[in-house]
PDB file of C-alpha atoms in Angstrom:
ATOM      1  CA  UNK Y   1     -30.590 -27.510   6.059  1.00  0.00           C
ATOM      2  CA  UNK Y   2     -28.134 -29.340   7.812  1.00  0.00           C
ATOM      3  CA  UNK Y   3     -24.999 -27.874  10.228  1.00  0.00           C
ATOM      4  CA  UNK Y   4     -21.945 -27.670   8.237  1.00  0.00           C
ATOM      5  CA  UNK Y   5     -19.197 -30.292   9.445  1.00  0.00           C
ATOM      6  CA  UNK Y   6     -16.129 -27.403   9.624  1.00  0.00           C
ATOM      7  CA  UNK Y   7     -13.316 -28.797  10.306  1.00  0.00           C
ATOM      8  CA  UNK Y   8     -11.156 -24.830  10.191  1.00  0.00           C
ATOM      9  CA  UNK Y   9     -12.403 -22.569  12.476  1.00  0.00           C
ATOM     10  CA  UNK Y  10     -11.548 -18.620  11.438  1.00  0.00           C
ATOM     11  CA  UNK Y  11      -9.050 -18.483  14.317  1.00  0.00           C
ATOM     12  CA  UNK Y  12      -7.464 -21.643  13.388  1.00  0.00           C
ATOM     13  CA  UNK Y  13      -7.730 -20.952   9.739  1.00  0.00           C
ATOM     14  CA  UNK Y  14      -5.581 -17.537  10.431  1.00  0.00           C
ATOM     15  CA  UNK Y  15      -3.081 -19.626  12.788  1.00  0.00           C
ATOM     16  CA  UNK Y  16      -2.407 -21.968   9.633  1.00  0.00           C
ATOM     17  CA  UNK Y  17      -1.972 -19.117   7.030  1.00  0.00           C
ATOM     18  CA  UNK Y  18       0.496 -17.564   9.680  1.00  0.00           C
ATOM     19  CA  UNK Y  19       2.217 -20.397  10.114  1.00  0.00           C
ATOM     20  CA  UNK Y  20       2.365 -21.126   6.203  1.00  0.00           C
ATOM     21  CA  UNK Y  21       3.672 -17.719   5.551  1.00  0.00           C
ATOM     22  CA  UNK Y  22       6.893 -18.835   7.917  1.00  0.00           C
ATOM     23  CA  UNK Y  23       7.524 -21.437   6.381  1.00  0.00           C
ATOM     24  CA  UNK Y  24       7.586 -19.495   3.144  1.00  0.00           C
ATOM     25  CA  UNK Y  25       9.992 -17.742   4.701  1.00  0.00           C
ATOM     26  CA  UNK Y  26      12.129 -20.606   5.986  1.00  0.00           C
ATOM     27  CA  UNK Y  27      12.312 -22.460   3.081  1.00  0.00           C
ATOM     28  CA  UNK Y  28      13.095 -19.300   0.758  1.00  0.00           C
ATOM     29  CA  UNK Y  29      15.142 -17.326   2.654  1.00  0.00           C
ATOM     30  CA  UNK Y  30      17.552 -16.842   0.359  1.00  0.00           C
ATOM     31  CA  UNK Y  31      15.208 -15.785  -2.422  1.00  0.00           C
ATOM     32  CA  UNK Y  32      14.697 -12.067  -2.639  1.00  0.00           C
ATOM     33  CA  UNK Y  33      11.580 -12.452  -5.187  1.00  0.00           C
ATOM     34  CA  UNK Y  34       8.846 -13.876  -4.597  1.00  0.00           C
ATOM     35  CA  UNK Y  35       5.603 -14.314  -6.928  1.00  0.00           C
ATOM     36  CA  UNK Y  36       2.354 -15.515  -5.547  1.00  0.00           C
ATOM     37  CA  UNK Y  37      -0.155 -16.694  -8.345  1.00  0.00           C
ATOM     38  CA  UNK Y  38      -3.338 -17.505  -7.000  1.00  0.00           C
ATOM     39  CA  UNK Y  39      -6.281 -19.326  -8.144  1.00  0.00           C
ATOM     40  CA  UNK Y  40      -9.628 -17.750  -8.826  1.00  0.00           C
ATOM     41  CA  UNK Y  41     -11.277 -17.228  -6.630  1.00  0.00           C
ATOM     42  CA  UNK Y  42     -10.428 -18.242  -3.325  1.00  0.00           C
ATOM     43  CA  UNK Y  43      -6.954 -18.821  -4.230  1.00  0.00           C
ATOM     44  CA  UNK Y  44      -6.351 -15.217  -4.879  1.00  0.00           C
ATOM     45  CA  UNK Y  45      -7.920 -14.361  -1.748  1.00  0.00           C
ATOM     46  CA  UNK Y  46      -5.699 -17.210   0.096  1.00  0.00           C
ATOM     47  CA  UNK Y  47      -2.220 -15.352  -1.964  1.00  0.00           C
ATOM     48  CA  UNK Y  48      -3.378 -12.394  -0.995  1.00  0.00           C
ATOM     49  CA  UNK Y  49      -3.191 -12.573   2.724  1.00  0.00           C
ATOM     50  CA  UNK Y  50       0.140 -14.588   2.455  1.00  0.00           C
ATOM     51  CA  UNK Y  51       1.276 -11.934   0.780  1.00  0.00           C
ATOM     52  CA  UNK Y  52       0.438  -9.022   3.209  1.00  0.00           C
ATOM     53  CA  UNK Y  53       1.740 -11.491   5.872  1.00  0.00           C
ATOM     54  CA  UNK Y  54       5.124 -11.815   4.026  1.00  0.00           C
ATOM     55  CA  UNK Y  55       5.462  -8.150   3.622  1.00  0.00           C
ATOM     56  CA  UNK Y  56       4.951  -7.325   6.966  1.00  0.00           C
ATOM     57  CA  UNK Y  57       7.818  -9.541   7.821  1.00  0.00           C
ATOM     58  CA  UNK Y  58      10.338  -9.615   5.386  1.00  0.00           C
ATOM     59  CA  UNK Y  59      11.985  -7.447   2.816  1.00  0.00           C
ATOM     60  CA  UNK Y  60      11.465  -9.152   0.377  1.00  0.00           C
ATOM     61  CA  UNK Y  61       9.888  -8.269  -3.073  1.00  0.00           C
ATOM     62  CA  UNK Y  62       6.361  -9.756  -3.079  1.00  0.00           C
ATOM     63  CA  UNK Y  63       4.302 -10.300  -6.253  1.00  0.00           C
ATOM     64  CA  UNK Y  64       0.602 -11.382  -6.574  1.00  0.00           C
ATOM     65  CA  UNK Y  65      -1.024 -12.295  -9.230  1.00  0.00           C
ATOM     66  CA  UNK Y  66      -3.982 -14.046 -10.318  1.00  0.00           C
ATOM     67  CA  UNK Y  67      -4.847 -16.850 -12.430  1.00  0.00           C
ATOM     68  CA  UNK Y  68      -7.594 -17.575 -14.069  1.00  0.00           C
ATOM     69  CA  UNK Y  69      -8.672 -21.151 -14.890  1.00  0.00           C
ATOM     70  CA  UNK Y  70     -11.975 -22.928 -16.555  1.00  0.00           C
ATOM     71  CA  UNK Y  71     -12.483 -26.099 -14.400  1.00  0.00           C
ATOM     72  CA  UNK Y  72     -14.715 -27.564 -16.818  1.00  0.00           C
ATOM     73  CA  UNK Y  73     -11.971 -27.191 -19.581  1.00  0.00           C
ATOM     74  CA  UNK Y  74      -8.697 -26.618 -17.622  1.00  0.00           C
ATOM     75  CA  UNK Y  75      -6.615 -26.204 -20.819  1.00  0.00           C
ATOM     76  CA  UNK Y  76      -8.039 -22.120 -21.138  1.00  0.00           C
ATOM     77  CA  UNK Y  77      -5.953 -21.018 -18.231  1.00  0.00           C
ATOM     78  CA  UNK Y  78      -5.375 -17.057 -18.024  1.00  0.00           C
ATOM     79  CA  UNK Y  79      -2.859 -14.904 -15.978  1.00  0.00           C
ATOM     80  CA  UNK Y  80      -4.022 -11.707 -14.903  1.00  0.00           C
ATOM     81  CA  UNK Y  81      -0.426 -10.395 -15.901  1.00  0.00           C
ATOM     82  CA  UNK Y  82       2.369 -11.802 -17.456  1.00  0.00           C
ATOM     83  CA  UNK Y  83       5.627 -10.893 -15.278  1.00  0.00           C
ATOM     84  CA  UNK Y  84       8.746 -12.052 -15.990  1.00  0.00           C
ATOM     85  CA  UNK Y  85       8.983 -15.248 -13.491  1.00  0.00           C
ATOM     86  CA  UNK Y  86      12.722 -16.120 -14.841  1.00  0.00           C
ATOM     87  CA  UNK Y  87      14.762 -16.787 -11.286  1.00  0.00           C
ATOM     88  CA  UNK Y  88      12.028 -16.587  -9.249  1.00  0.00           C
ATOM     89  CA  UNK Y  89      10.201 -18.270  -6.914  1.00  0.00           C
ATOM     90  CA  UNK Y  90       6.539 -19.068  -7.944  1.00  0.00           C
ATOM     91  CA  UNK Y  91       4.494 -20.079  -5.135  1.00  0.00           C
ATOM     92  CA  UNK Y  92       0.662 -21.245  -6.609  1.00  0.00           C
ATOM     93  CA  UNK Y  93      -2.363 -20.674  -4.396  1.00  0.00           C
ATOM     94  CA  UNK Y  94      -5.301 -22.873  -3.964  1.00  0.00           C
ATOM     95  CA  UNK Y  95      -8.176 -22.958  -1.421  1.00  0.00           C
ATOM     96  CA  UNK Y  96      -8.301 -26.706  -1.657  1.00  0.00           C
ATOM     97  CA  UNK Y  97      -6.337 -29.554  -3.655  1.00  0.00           C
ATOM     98  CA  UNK Y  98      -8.240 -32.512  -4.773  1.00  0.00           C
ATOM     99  CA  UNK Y  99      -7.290 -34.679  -7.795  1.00  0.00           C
ATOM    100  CA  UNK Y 100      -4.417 -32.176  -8.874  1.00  0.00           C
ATOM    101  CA  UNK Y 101      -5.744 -31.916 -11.711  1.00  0.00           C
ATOM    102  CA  UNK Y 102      -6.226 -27.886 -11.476  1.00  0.00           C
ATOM    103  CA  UNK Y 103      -3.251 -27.264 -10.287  1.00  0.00           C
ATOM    104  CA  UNK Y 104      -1.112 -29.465 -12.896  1.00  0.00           C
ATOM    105  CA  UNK Y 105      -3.146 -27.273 -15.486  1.00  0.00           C
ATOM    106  CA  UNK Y 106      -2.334 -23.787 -13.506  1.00  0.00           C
ATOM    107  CA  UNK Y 107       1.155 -24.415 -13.599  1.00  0.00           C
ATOM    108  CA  UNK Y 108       1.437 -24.981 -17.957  1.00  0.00           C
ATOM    109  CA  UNK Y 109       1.575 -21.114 -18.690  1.00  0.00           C
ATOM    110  CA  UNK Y 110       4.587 -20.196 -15.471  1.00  0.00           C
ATOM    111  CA  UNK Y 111       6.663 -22.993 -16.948  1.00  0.00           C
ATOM    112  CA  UNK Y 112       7.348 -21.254 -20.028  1.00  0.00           C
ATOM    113  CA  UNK Y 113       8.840 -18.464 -17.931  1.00  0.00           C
ATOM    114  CA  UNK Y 114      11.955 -20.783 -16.479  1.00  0.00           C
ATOM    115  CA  UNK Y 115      11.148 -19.549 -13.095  1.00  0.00           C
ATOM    116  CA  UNK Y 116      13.953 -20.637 -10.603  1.00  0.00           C
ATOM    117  CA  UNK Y 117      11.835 -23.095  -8.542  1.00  0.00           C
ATOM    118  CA  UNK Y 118       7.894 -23.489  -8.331  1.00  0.00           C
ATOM    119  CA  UNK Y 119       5.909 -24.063  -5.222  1.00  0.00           C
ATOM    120  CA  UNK Y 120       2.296 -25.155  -3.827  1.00  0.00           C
ATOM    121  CA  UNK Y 121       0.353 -23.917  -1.466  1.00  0.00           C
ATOM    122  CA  UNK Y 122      -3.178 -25.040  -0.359  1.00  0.00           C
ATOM    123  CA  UNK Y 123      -5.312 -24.378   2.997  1.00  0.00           C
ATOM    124  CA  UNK Y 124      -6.682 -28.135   2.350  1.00  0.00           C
ATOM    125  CA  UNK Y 125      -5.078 -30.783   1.007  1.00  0.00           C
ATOM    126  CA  UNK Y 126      -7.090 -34.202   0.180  1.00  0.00           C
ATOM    127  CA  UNK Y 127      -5.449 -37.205   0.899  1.00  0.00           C
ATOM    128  CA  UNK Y 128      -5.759 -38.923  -2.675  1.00  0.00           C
ATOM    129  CA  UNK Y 129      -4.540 -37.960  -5.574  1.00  0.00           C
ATOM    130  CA  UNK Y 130      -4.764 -38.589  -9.553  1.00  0.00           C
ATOM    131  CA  UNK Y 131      -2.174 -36.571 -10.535  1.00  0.00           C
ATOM    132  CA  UNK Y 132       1.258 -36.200  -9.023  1.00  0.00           C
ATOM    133  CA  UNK Y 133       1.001 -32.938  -7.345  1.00  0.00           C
ATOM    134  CA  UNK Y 134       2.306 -32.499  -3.986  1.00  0.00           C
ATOM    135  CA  UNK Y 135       2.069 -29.243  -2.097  1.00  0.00           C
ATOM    136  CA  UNK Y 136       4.904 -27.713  -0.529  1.00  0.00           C
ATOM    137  CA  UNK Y 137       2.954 -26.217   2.180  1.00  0.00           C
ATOM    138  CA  UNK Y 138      -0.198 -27.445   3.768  1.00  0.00           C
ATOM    139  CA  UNK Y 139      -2.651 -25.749   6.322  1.00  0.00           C
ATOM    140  CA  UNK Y 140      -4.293 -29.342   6.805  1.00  0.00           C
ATOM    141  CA  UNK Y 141      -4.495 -32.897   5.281  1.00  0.00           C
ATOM    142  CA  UNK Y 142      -7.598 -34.897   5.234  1.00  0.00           C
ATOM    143  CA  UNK Y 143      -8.750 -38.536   4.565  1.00  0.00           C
ATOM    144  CA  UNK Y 144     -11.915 -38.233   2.518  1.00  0.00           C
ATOM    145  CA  UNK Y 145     -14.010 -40.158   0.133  1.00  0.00           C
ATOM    146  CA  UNK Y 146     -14.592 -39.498  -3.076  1.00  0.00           C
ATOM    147  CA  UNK Y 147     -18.127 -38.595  -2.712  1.00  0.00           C
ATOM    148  CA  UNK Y 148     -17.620 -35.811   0.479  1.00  0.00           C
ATOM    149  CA  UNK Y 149     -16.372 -32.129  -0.561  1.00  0.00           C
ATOM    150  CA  UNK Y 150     -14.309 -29.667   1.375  1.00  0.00           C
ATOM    151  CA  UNK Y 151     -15.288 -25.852   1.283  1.00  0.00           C
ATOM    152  CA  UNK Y 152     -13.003 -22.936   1.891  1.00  0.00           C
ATOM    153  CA  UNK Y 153     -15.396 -19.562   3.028  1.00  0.00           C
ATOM    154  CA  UNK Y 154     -14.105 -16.308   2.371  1.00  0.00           C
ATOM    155  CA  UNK Y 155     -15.850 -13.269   2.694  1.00  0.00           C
ATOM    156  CA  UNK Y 156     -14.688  -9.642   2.642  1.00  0.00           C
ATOM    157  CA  UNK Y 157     -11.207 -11.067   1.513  1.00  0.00           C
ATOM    158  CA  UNK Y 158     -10.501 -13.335   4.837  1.00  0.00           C
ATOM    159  CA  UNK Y 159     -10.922 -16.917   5.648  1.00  0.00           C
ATOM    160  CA  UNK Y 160     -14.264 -17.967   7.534  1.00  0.00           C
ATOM    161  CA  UNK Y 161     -13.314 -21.307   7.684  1.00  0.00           C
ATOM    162  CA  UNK Y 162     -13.350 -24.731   5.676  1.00  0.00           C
ATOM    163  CA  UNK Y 163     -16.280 -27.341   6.135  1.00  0.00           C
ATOM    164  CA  UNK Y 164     -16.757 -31.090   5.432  1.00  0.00           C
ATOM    165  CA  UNK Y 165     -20.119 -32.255   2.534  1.00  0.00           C
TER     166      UNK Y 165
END
């Protein structure tokens, strides 16, 4: 077996979540709720530790929830719990963004709850795109092919680091 290709390293994988978490902060700071929904599975992992981040420095109310989503039919899409996201800020969680396809999919059921603005965030964001999704926060952008693959490790709910296929 081949060497993976990482191009996060755990340290700098922790760096970018910290410095995503600030700019949560930054851009919301007049927003006193804030609901993470985060895609299964490494999503959810990803929301999870911006959310302890964002409650150890703010005051803020911070939600998490998870979401639930068949990638080979995207249209059954399941929240672990339906809160009421009406003048809120949503902020959805994915490891990785490719097509946008997922994501445009995740966000169909928070729409229905007129939240007060909805966000992105993903740890790795591909540079192409069939879908018009465009994340509001970024831990890196990469030009890739179509054919390579980006993967996000987690283990023990934390962020190993991301690698190139």
């Amino acid at each position: 077996m081949s060497e993976k290709n990482y191009i996060l390293s755990k340290d700098v994988a922790e760096r970018k979540l910290k410095r995503m978490t600030l700019e949560i902060l930054e851009q919301n700071s007049n927003e006193n709720n804030i609901v993470l929904v985060g895609i299964r599975e490494n999503g959810l992992i990803i929301a999870s530790i911006i959310a302890n981040l964002l409650k150890e420095l703010s005051t803020k109310k911070i939600e998490l929830i998870g979401l639930t989503i068949d990638k080979t039919n995207p249209i059954d899409v399941q929240l672990d719990q339906y809160e009421e996201f009406s003048n809120k800020v949503v902020i959805v969680v994915d490891d990785v963004i490719n097509s946008g396809k997922t994501m445009l999919y995740a966000l169909k059921p928070l729409l229905s709850f007129s939240p007060k603005k909805i966000q992105i965030l993903v740890m790795v964001a591909r540079s192409y795109k069939q879908f018009p999704i465009h994340p509001d926060y970024v831990g890196i952008s990469l030009s890739t092919t179509l054919q390579e693959h980006i993967f996000v490790e987690v283990e023990n709910q934390s962020i190993l680091g991301a690698y190139l296929v």
